[in-house]
Amino acid sequence: QVQLVESGGGLVQAGGSLRLSCAASGRTFSSHPMGWFRQAPGKEREFVARISSSGGSTDYADSVKGRFTISRDNANNMLYLQMNSLKPDDTAKYYCAARWVFNTKYDYWGQGTQVTVSS
């Protein structure tokens, strides 16, 4: 079982930056590929970024490529999302998620942190 707790959300002006953090419990964090997702009001949850268990491979949604950076610290069970050049369209609740390497779907989810970007 993995428990995930996000933090770092808030209100920021367009063009600003935020760094989201996700703290994971348990001893298996370094075994899990991780991802960030977001959900805006009235919209479906969408993929933002993912990172391999080692951190050596990353992937991004086209909408955030070049602006967001996903990273992890396996020694401290932490996942991060650095968000730069934020736009109002980035406003959403952001969730971190973990999956077992043999699964395609994510098995564990945090409760989310709200990011609001004002124009």
N, C-alpha and C. Protein backbone atom coordinates (compact mmCIF):
# COMPACT_ATOMS: atom_id res chain seq x y z
N GLN A 1 0.83 -1.18 0.00
CA GLN A 1 0.00 0.00 0.00
C GLN A 1 0.87 1.24 0.00
N VAL A 2 0.53 2.21 -0.83
CA VAL A 2 1.26 3.47 -0.91
C VAL A 2 0.28 4.60 -0.63
N GLN A 3 0.64 5.47 0.27
CA GLN A 3 -0.16 6.66 0.53
C GLN A 3 0.56 7.88 -0.02
N LEU A 4 -0.20 8.74 -0.69
CA LEU A 4 0.37 9.89 -1.37
C LEU A 4 -0.29 11.17 -0.87
N VAL A 5 0.52 12.18 -0.58
CA VAL A 5 0.00 13.46 -0.11
C VAL A 5 0.65 14.58 -0.90
N GLU A 6 -0.18 15.31 -1.64
CA GLU A 6 0.32 16.43 -2.44
C GLU A 6 0.33 17.73 -1.64
N SER A 7 1.21 18.63 -2.03
CA SER A 7 1.27 19.96 -1.44
C SER A 7 1.89 20.91 -2.45
N GLY A 8 1.80 22.20 -2.15
CA GLY A 8 2.46 23.20 -2.98
C GLY A 8 1.55 23.97 -3.91
N GLY A 9 0.27 23.61 -3.94
CA GLY A 9 -0.65 24.35 -4.79
C GLY A 9 -0.92 25.73 -4.24
N GLY A 10 -1.61 26.53 -5.04
CA GLY A 10 -1.95 27.87 -4.59
C GLY A 10 -2.43 28.73 -5.73
N LEU A 11 -2.49 30.03 -5.45
CA LEU A 11 -2.92 31.02 -6.44
C LEU A 11 -1.69 31.74 -6.97
N VAL A 12 -1.58 31.81 -8.28
CA VAL A 12 -0.43 32.46 -8.90
C VAL A 12 -0.90 33.21 -10.14
N GLN A 13 -0.19 34.27 -10.48
CA GLN A 13 -0.53 35.01 -11.69
C GLN A 13 0.02 34.31 -12.92
N ALA A 14 -0.62 34.55 -14.02
CA ALA A 14 -0.14 33.99 -15.29
C ALA A 14 1.32 34.39 -15.50
N GLY A 15 2.10 33.43 -15.95
CA GLY A 15 3.53 33.64 -16.13
C GLY A 15 4.36 33.24 -14.93
N GLY A 16 3.70 32.97 -13.83
CA GLY A 16 4.41 32.61 -12.61
C GLY A 16 4.75 31.14 -12.54
N SER A 17 5.30 30.75 -11.40
CA SER A 17 5.76 29.37 -11.20
C SER A 17 5.25 28.82 -9.88
N LEU A 18 5.11 27.51 -9.86
CA LEU A 18 4.81 26.77 -8.64
C LEU A 18 5.55 25.45 -8.69
N ARG A 19 5.85 24.94 -7.52
CA ARG A 19 6.45 23.60 -7.43
C ARG A 19 5.55 22.75 -6.56
N LEU A 20 4.99 21.71 -7.17
CA LEU A 20 4.17 20.77 -6.43
C LEU A 20 5.04 19.65 -5.89
N SER A 21 4.68 19.18 -4.69
CA SER A 21 5.37 18.06 -4.08
C SER A 21 4.37 16.95 -3.78
N CYS A 22 4.86 15.74 -3.77
CA CYS A 22 4.04 14.59 -3.43
C CYS A 22 4.88 13.70 -2.52
N ALA A 23 4.45 13.56 -1.29
CA ALA A 23 5.15 12.73 -0.32
C ALA A 23 4.51 11.36 -0.30
N ALA A 24 5.34 10.34 -0.41
CA ALA A 24 4.85 8.96 -0.45
C ALA A 24 5.26 8.21 0.79
N SER A 25 4.36 7.39 1.30
CA SER A 25 4.68 6.52 2.43
C SER A 25 5.10 5.17 1.90
N GLY A 26 5.67 4.35 2.76
CA GLY A 26 5.99 2.99 2.38
C GLY A 26 7.41 2.81 1.89
N ARG A 27 7.79 1.57 1.76
CA ARG A 27 9.17 1.23 1.40
C ARG A 27 9.32 0.86 -0.07
N THR A 28 8.24 1.01 -0.85
CA THR A 28 8.30 0.57 -2.24
C THR A 28 8.30 1.73 -3.24
N PHE A 29 8.47 2.96 -2.76
CA PHE A 29 8.36 4.12 -3.63
C PHE A 29 9.27 3.99 -4.84
N SER A 30 10.49 3.58 -4.63
CA SER A 30 11.45 3.53 -5.74
C SER A 30 11.09 2.45 -6.77
N SER A 31 10.12 1.63 -6.47
CA SER A 31 9.67 0.59 -7.40
C SER A 31 8.55 1.05 -8.31
N HIS A 32 7.99 2.23 -8.00
CA HIS A 32 6.78 2.66 -8.69
C HIS A 32 7.05 3.72 -9.74
N PRO A 33 6.65 3.49 -10.98
CA PRO A 33 6.51 4.63 -11.89
C PRO A 33 5.45 5.58 -11.33
N MET A 34 5.67 6.87 -11.52
CA MET A 34 4.80 7.87 -10.92
C MET A 34 4.28 8.82 -11.99
N GLY A 35 3.16 9.47 -11.67
CA GLY A 35 2.62 10.43 -12.62
C GLY A 35 1.91 11.57 -11.93
N TRP A 36 1.75 12.64 -12.68
CA TRP A 36 0.92 13.77 -12.27
C TRP A 36 -0.25 13.87 -13.25
N PHE A 37 -1.41 14.11 -12.67
CA PHE A 37 -2.62 14.31 -13.45
C PHE A 37 -3.32 15.56 -12.95
N ARG A 38 -4.26 16.08 -13.72
CA ARG A 38 -5.02 17.23 -13.26
C ARG A 38 -6.45 17.15 -13.73
N GLN A 39 -7.32 17.81 -13.00
CA GLN A 39 -8.73 17.85 -13.36
C GLN A 39 -9.28 19.25 -13.09
N ALA A 40 -9.76 19.86 -14.15
CA ALA A 40 -10.38 21.17 -14.04
C ALA A 40 -11.89 20.98 -13.86
N PRO A 41 -12.57 21.97 -13.28
CA PRO A 41 -14.01 21.85 -13.08
C PRO A 41 -14.75 21.57 -14.39
N GLY A 42 -15.60 20.57 -14.37
CA GLY A 42 -16.39 20.23 -15.55
C GLY A 42 -15.64 19.47 -16.62
N LYS A 43 -14.39 19.12 -16.34
CA LYS A 43 -13.59 18.39 -17.33
C LYS A 43 -13.13 17.07 -16.76
N GLU A 44 -12.74 16.18 -17.66
CA GLU A 44 -12.21 14.90 -17.23
C GLU A 44 -10.76 15.06 -16.74
N ARG A 45 -10.36 14.14 -15.90
CA ARG A 45 -8.98 14.14 -15.44
C ARG A 45 -8.07 13.85 -16.64
N GLU A 46 -6.95 14.57 -16.69
CA GLU A 46 -6.03 14.39 -17.81
C GLU A 46 -4.60 14.18 -17.31
N PHE A 47 -3.87 13.49 -18.14
CA PHE A 47 -2.45 13.22 -17.88
C PHE A 47 -1.64 14.49 -18.02
N VAL A 48 -0.68 14.68 -17.13
CA VAL A 48 0.22 15.83 -17.20
C VAL A 48 1.66 15.38 -17.47
N ALA A 49 2.16 14.46 -16.64
CA ALA A 49 3.55 14.03 -16.78
C ALA A 49 3.72 12.70 -16.07
N ARG A 50 4.76 11.95 -16.47
CA ARG A 50 5.07 10.70 -15.80
C ARG A 50 6.58 10.52 -15.77
N ILE A 51 6.99 9.68 -14.84
CA ILE A 51 8.42 9.43 -14.65
C ILE A 51 8.61 7.97 -14.29
N SER A 52 9.67 7.39 -14.78
CA SER A 52 9.96 5.99 -14.49
C SER A 52 10.39 5.82 -13.04
N SER A 53 10.46 4.59 -12.60
CA SER A 53 10.79 4.33 -11.20
C SER A 53 12.19 4.85 -10.84
N SER A 54 13.10 4.80 -11.77
CA SER A 54 14.46 5.27 -11.51
C SER A 54 14.60 6.78 -11.71
N GLY A 55 13.63 7.36 -12.41
CA GLY A 55 13.73 8.78 -12.75
C GLY A 55 14.44 9.04 -14.06
N GLY A 56 14.87 7.99 -14.72
CA GLY A 56 15.64 8.16 -15.93
C GLY A 56 14.83 8.45 -17.18
N SER A 57 13.52 8.26 -17.10
CA SER A 57 12.67 8.48 -18.26
C SER A 57 11.46 9.31 -17.85
N THR A 58 11.15 10.31 -18.65
CA THR A 58 10.00 11.17 -18.38
C THR A 58 9.19 11.38 -19.65
N ASP A 59 7.95 11.79 -19.46
CA ASP A 59 7.06 12.04 -20.59
C ASP A 59 6.06 13.10 -20.16
N TYR A 60 5.64 13.93 -21.12
CA TYR A 60 4.77 15.06 -20.80
C TYR A 60 3.62 15.17 -21.79
N ALA A 61 2.53 15.71 -21.31
CA ALA A 61 1.46 16.10 -22.21
C ALA A 61 1.94 17.26 -23.07
N ASP A 62 1.46 17.32 -24.30
CA ASP A 62 1.90 18.38 -25.21
C ASP A 62 1.60 19.77 -24.62
N SER A 63 0.53 19.87 -23.87
CA SER A 63 0.11 21.17 -23.34
C SER A 63 1.07 21.74 -22.29
N VAL A 64 1.92 20.89 -21.71
CA VAL A 64 2.83 21.37 -20.66
C VAL A 64 4.29 21.18 -21.05
N LYS A 65 4.54 20.57 -22.17
CA LYS A 65 5.92 20.29 -22.57
C LYS A 65 6.71 21.58 -22.70
N GLY A 66 7.89 21.60 -22.11
CA GLY A 66 8.73 22.79 -22.15
C GLY A 66 8.47 23.76 -21.02
N ARG A 67 7.37 23.55 -20.29
CA ARG A 67 7.04 24.44 -19.16
C ARG A 67 7.09 23.71 -17.83
N PHE A 68 6.73 22.45 -17.82
CA PHE A 68 6.68 21.65 -16.59
C PHE A 68 7.82 20.64 -16.59
N THR A 69 8.31 20.33 -15.39
CA THR A 69 9.35 19.32 -15.22
C THR A 69 8.99 18.41 -14.06
N ILE A 70 8.93 17.12 -14.34
CA ILE A 70 8.68 16.12 -13.31
C ILE A 70 10.02 15.56 -12.83
N SER A 71 10.12 15.33 -11.53
CA SER A 71 11.34 14.74 -10.98
C SER A 71 10.98 13.97 -9.71
N ARG A 72 11.92 13.18 -9.25
CA ARG A 72 11.69 12.40 -8.04
C ARG A 72 12.96 12.26 -7.23
N ASP A 73 12.78 12.06 -5.94
CA ASP A 73 13.88 11.82 -5.01
C ASP A 73 13.56 10.52 -4.30
N ASN A 74 14.11 9.44 -4.81
CA ASN A 74 13.78 8.13 -4.24
C ASN A 74 14.32 7.95 -2.83
N ALA A 75 15.38 8.63 -2.49
CA ALA A 75 15.94 8.51 -1.14
C ALA A 75 14.99 9.07 -0.09
N ASN A 76 14.17 10.02 -0.51
CA ASN A 76 13.26 10.68 0.42
C ASN A 76 11.79 10.47 0.10
N ASN A 77 11.51 9.55 -0.81
CA ASN A 77 10.12 9.22 -1.16
C ASN A 77 9.34 10.44 -1.62
N MET A 78 9.93 11.25 -2.50
CA MET A 78 9.28 12.47 -2.94
C MET A 78 9.17 12.53 -4.46
N LEU A 79 8.07 13.07 -4.91
CA LEU A 79 7.83 13.35 -6.32
C LEU A 79 7.56 14.84 -6.44
N TYR A 80 8.04 15.44 -7.54
CA TYR A 80 7.88 16.88 -7.73
C TYR A 80 7.34 17.20 -9.12
N LEU A 81 6.71 18.36 -9.21
CA LEU A 81 6.32 18.90 -10.50
C LEU A 81 6.63 20.40 -10.47
N GLN A 82 7.67 20.80 -11.19
CA GLN A 82 8.00 22.20 -11.33
C GLN A 82 7.21 22.77 -12.49
N MET A 83 6.43 23.80 -12.20
CA MET A 83 5.55 24.38 -13.22
C MET A 83 5.96 25.82 -13.45
N ASN A 84 6.41 26.12 -14.65
CA ASN A 84 6.82 27.47 -15.02
C ASN A 84 5.91 28.02 -16.11
N SER A 85 5.96 29.31 -16.30
CA SER A 85 5.16 29.98 -17.34
C SER A 85 3.70 29.54 -17.28
N LEU A 86 3.16 29.59 -16.10
CA LEU A 86 1.79 29.09 -15.91
C LEU A 86 0.78 29.94 -16.66
N LYS A 87 -0.26 29.26 -17.12
CA LYS A 87 -1.34 29.89 -17.88
C LYS A 87 -2.67 29.66 -17.15
N PRO A 88 -3.65 30.50 -17.39
CA PRO A 88 -4.96 30.26 -16.77
C PRO A 88 -5.51 28.87 -17.09
N ASP A 89 -5.20 28.33 -18.26
CA ASP A 89 -5.66 26.99 -18.62
C ASP A 89 -5.05 25.89 -17.76
N ASP A 90 -4.01 26.22 -17.01
CA ASP A 90 -3.41 25.24 -16.10
C ASP A 90 -4.18 25.13 -14.79
N THR A 91 -5.17 25.97 -14.60
CA THR A 91 -5.96 25.92 -13.38
C THR A 91 -6.68 24.58 -13.27
N ALA A 92 -6.43 23.88 -12.16
CA ALA A 92 -7.01 22.55 -11.97
C ALA A 92 -6.57 22.04 -10.60
N LYS A 93 -7.16 20.92 -10.23
CA LYS A 93 -6.66 20.20 -9.07
C LYS A 93 -5.66 19.17 -9.59
N TYR A 94 -4.50 19.15 -8.99
CA TYR A 94 -3.41 18.30 -9.45
C TYR A 94 -3.24 17.11 -8.51
N TYR A 95 -3.10 15.94 -9.11
CA TYR A 95 -3.00 14.71 -8.35
C TYR A 95 -1.70 13.98 -8.71
N CYS A 96 -1.05 13.40 -7.71
CA CYS A 96 0.03 12.48 -8.02
C CYS A 96 -0.50 11.05 -7.90
N ALA A 97 0.13 10.17 -8.62
CA ALA A 97 -0.33 8.78 -8.67
C ALA A 97 0.85 7.85 -8.84
N ALA A 98 0.67 6.64 -8.34
CA ALA A 98 1.72 5.62 -8.42
C ALA A 98 1.12 4.34 -9.00
N ARG A 99 1.93 3.62 -9.72
CA ARG A 99 1.47 2.33 -10.22
C ARG A 99 2.59 1.30 -10.06
N TRP A 100 2.18 0.05 -10.04
CA TRP A 100 3.16 -1.02 -10.11
C TRP A 100 3.64 -1.13 -11.56
N VAL A 101 4.85 -1.51 -11.73
CA VAL A 101 5.46 -1.49 -13.06
C VAL A 101 4.74 -2.43 -14.02
N PHE A 102 4.08 -3.48 -13.48
CA PHE A 102 3.41 -4.44 -14.35
C PHE A 102 1.98 -4.03 -14.69
N ASN A 103 1.53 -2.91 -14.12
CA ASN A 103 0.19 -2.39 -14.41
C ASN A 103 0.28 -1.23 -15.40
N THR A 104 -0.77 -1.06 -16.17
CA THR A 104 -0.83 0.09 -17.07
C THR A 104 -1.62 1.22 -16.43
N LYS A 105 -2.52 0.87 -15.52
CA LYS A 105 -3.29 1.90 -14.83
C LYS A 105 -2.62 2.19 -13.49
N TYR A 106 -2.91 3.42 -12.99
CA TYR A 106 -2.34 3.82 -11.72
C TYR A 106 -3.15 3.24 -10.57
N ASP A 107 -2.41 2.74 -9.58
CA ASP A 107 -3.04 2.01 -8.49
C ASP A 107 -3.34 2.88 -7.27
N TYR A 108 -2.53 3.91 -7.06
CA TYR A 108 -2.63 4.72 -5.86
C TYR A 108 -2.70 6.20 -6.25
N TRP A 109 -3.56 6.92 -5.56
CA TRP A 109 -3.79 8.34 -5.85
C TRP A 109 -3.78 9.17 -4.59
N GLY A 110 -3.26 10.38 -4.70
CA GLY A 110 -3.38 11.33 -3.61
C GLY A 110 -4.71 12.05 -3.67
N GLN A 111 -4.93 12.96 -2.73
CA GLN A 111 -6.19 13.68 -2.66
C GLN A 111 -6.16 14.97 -3.47
N GLY A 112 -5.01 15.36 -3.95
CA GLY A 112 -4.93 16.51 -4.85
C GLY A 112 -4.58 17.81 -4.16
N THR A 113 -4.05 18.73 -4.95
CA THR A 113 -3.76 20.08 -4.49
C THR A 113 -4.21 21.05 -5.57
N GLN A 114 -4.86 22.12 -5.16
CA GLN A 114 -5.46 23.05 -6.11
C GLN A 114 -4.44 24.07 -6.61
N VAL A 115 -4.43 24.24 -7.91
CA VAL A 115 -3.61 25.27 -8.56
C VAL A 115 -4.56 26.21 -9.31
N THR A 116 -4.46 27.48 -9.00
CA THR A 116 -5.29 28.48 -9.67
C THR A 116 -4.38 29.54 -10.27
N VAL A 117 -4.52 29.75 -11.56
CA VAL A 117 -3.70 30.73 -12.27
C VAL A 117 -4.60 31.86 -12.74
N SER A 118 -4.32 33.04 -12.26
CA SER A 118 -5.14 34.21 -12.63
C SER A 118 -4.53 34.92 -13.83
N SER A 119 -5.41 35.52 -14.62
CA SER A 119 -4.93 36.21 -15.84
C SER A 119 -4.61 37.67 -15.55
